[in-house]
Short mmCIF file of C-alpha atoms in Angstrom, two decimals:
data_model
loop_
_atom_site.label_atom_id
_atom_site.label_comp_id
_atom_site.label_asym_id
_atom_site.label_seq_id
_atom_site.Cartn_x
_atom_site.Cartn_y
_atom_site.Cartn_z
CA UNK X 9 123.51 -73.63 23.94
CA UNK X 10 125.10 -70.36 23.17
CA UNK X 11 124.07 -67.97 19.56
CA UNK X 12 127.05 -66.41 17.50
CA UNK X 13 126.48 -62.80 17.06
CA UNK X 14 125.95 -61.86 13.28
CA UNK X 15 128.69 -59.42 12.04
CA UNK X 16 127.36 -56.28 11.69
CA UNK X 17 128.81 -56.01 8.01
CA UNK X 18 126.30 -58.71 7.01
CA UNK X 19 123.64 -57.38 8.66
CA UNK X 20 124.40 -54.32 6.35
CA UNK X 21 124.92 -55.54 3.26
CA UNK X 22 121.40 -57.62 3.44
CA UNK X 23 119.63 -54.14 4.31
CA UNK X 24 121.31 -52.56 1.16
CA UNK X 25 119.95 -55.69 -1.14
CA UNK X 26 116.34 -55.53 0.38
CA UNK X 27 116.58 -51.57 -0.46
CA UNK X 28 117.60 -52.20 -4.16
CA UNK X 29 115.21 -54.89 -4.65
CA UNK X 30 112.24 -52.67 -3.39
CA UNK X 31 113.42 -49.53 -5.78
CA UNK X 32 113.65 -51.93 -8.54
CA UNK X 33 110.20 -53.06 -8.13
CA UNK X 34 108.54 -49.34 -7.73
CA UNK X 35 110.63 -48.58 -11.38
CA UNK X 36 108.32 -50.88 -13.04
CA UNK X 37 105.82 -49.58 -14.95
CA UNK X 38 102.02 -51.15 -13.91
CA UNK X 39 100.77 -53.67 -16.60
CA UNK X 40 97.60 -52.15 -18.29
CA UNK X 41 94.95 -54.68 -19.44
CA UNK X 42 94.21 -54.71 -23.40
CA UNK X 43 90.88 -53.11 -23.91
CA UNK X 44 87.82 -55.32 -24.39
CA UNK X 45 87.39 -57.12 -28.08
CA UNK X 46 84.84 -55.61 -30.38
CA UNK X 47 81.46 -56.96 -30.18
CA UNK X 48 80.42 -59.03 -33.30
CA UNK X 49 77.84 -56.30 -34.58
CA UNK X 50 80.30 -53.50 -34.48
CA UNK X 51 82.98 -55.10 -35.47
CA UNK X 52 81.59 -56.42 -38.43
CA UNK X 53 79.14 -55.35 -41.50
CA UNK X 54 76.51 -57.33 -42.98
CA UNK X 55 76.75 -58.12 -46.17
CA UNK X 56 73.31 -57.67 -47.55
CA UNK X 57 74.05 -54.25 -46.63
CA UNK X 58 77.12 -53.44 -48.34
CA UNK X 59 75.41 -55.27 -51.36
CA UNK X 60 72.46 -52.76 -51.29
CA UNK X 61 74.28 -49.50 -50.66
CA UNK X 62 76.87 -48.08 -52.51
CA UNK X 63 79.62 -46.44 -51.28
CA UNK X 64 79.86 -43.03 -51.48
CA UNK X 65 82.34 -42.20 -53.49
CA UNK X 66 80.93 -44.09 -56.60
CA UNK X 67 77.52 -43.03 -57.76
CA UNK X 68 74.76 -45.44 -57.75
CA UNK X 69 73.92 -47.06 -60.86
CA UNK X 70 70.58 -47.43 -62.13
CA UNK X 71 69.09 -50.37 -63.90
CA UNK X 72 65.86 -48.75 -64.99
CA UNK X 73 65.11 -48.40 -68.52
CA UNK X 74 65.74 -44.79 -69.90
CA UNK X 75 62.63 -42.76 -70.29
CA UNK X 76 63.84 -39.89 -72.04
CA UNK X 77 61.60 -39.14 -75.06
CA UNK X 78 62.78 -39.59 -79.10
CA UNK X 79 62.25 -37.48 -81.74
CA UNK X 80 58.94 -39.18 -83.84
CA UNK X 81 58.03 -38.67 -87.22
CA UNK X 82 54.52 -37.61 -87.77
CA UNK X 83 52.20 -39.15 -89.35
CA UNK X 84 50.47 -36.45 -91.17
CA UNK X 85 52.78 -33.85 -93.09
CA UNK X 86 51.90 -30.47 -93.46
CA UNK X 87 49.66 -29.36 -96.52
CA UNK X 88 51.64 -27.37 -98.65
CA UNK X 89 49.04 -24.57 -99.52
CA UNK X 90 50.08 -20.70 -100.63
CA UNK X 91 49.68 -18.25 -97.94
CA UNK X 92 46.28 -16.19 -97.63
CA UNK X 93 46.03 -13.58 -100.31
CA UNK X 94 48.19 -15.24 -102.69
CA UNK X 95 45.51 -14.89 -105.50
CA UNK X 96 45.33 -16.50 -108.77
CA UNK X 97 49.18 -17.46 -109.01
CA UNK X 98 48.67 -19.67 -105.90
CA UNK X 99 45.65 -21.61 -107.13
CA UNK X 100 47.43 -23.85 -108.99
CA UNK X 101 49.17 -25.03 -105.97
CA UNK X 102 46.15 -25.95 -104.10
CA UNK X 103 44.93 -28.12 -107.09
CA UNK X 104 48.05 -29.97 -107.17
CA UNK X 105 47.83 -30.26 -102.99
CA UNK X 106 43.73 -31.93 -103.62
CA UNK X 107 44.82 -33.97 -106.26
CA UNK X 108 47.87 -35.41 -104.64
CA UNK X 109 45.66 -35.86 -101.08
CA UNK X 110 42.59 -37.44 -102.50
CA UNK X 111 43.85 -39.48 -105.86
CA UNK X 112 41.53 -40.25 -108.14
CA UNK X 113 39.28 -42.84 -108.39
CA UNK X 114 36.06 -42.05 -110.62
CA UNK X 115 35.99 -42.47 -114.19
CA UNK X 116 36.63 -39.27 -116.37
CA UNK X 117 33.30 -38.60 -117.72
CA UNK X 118 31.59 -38.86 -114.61
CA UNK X 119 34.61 -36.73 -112.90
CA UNK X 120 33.37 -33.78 -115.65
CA UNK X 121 30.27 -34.01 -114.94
CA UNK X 122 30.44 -33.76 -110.91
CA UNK X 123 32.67 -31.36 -111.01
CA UNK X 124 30.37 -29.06 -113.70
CA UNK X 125 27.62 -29.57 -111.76
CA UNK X 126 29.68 -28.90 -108.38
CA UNK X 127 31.22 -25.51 -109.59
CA UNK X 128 27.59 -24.49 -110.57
CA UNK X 129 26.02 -24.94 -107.40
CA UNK X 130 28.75 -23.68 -105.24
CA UNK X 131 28.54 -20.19 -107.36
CA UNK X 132 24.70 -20.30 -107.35
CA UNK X 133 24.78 -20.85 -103.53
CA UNK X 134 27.36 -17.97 -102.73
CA UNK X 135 26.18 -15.22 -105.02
CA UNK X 136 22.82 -16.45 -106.02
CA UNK X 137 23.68 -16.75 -110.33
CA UNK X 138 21.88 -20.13 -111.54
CA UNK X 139 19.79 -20.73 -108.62
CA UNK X 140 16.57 -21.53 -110.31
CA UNK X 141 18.56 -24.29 -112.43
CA UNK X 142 18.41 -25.75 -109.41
CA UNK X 143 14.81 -25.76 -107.59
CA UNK X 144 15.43 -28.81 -105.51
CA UNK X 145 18.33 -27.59 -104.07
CA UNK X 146 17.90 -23.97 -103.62
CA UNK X 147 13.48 -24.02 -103.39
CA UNK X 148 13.20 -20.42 -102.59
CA UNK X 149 15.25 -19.14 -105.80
CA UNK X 150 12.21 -17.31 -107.21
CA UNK X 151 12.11 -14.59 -104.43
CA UNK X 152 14.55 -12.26 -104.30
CA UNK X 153 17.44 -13.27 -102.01
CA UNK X 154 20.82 -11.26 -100.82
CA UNK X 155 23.66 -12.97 -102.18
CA UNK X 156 26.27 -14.20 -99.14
CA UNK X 157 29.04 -12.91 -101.82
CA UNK X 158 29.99 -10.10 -104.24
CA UNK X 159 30.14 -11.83 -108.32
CA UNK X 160 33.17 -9.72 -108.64
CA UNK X 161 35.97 -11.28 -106.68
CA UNK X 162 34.08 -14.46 -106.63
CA UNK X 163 36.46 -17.41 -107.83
CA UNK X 164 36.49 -20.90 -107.67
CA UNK X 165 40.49 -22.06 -106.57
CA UNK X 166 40.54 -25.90 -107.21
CA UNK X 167 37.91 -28.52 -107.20
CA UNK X 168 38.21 -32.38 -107.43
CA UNK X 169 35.39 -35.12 -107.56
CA UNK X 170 35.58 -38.39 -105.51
CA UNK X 171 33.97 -41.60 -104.69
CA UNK X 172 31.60 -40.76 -101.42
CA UNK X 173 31.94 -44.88 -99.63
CA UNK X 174 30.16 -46.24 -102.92
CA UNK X 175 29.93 -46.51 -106.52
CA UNK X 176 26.55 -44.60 -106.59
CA UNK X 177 27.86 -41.85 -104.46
CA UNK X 178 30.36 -39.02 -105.12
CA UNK X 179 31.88 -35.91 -103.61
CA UNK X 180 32.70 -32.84 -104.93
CA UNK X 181 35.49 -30.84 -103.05
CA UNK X 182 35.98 -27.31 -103.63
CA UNK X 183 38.13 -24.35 -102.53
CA UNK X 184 37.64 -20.87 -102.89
CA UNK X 185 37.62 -17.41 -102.52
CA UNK X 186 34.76 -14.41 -102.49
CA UNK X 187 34.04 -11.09 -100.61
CA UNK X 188 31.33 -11.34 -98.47
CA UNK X 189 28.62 -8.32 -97.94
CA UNK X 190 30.76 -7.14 -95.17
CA UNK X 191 33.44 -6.36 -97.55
CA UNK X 192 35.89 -9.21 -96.22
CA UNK X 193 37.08 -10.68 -98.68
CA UNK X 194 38.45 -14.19 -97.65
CA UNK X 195 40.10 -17.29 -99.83
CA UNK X 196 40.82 -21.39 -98.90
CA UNK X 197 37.25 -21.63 -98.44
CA UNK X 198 35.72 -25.25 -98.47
CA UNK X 199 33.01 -26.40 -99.61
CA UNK X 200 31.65 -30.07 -100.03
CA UNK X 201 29.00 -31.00 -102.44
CA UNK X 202 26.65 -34.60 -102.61
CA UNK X 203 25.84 -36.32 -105.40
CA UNK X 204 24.17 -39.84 -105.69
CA UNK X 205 23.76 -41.44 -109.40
CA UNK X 206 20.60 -42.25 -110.86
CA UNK X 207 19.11 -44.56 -113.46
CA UNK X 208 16.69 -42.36 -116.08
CA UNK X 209 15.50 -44.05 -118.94
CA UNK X 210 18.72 -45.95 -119.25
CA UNK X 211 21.37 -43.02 -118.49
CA UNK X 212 23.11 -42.71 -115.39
CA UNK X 213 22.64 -39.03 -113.69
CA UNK X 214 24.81 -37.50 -111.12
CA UNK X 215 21.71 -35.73 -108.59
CA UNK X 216 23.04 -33.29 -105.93
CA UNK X 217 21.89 -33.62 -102.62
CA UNK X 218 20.69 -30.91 -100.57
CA UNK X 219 23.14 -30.00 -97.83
CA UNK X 220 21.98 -30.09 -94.22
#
């Protein structure tokens, strides 16, 4: 058996295909694999944690009652008494101030007579007039004793009497004003004087009580 030479020609014109083919398959570009997915934690957030953070361009809002203090009203208002040194012309205002502080609640004869007898002692105590009307009270009042206060600028600014947590018992309040032997002479001075009612032969007595 006896093989036909190939033309030379073909043999050519397959080299040139097998040339093209291989240049064609160097031009293509390799294939790159997509990156890997995500895992599930980064990928997603948990929702209990956007719930409890805010983002950060919106403040965080704050359920907490407000504690930021009000304005009160108090409870006590300011006594409305003249200013040191006022003198006479101001004692009219502390009277009123008493009086509208403590109202009255004592019948008006026994209100004179407390608040006679608590002027008396209150002068007899500071500058020592009238202290032997009053032995039970002032027991030493037949020896000589310095007055605390001068009789000159001694003066007695307002007084009221008051029930003392009874009907038998009574109050006298007084302010006032005196120099003392230092030469200071000071005013709004208080003083507070006892009483306790007693029965004598049928007539009821207002008795001072002597002050501790």
């Amino acid at each position: 058996m006896t093989t036909t030479p190939r033309s030379p020609r073909l043999l050519l014109l397959s080299t040139v295909m097998l040339a093209v083919a291989g240049i064609a398959l160097l031009g293509v570009p390799n294939r790159q694999e997509p990156p890997p997915a995500a895992t599930a934690s980064h990928a997603t957030t948990d929702p209990s944690s956007a719930a409890a953070v805010p983002p950060a361009s919106e403040p965080a809002t704050s359920t907490a009652p407000s504690t930021k203090p009000t304005a009160s009203t108090p409870s006590v208002l300011e006594s409305a008494l003249p200013p040191h040194g006022e003198g006479v012309a101001g004692d009219r205002a502390v009277q009123q101030n008493l009086e509208d502080a403590w109202p009255a609640d004592l019948p008006a004869d026994d209100e004179r007579e407390l608040l006679t007898a608590g002027r008396a002692l209150l002068r007899a105590d500071a500058t020592g007039v009238g202290r032997v009307k009053w032995p039970t009270i002032f027991p030493d009042s037949g020896q000589a004793v310095a007055p605390a206060f001068a009789t000159a600028r001694f003066r007695i600014q307002a007084a009221i009497a008051r029930r003392d947590g009874g009907r038998d018992k009574a109050v006298v309040h007084l302010v006032w004003a005196g120099t003392d032997r230092g030469g200071t002479f000071t005013d709004l001075r208080i003083t507070d004087w006892h009483f306790t009612r007693t029965i004598k032969k049928g007539t009821a007595t207002w008795t001072p009580q002597p002050r501790t």
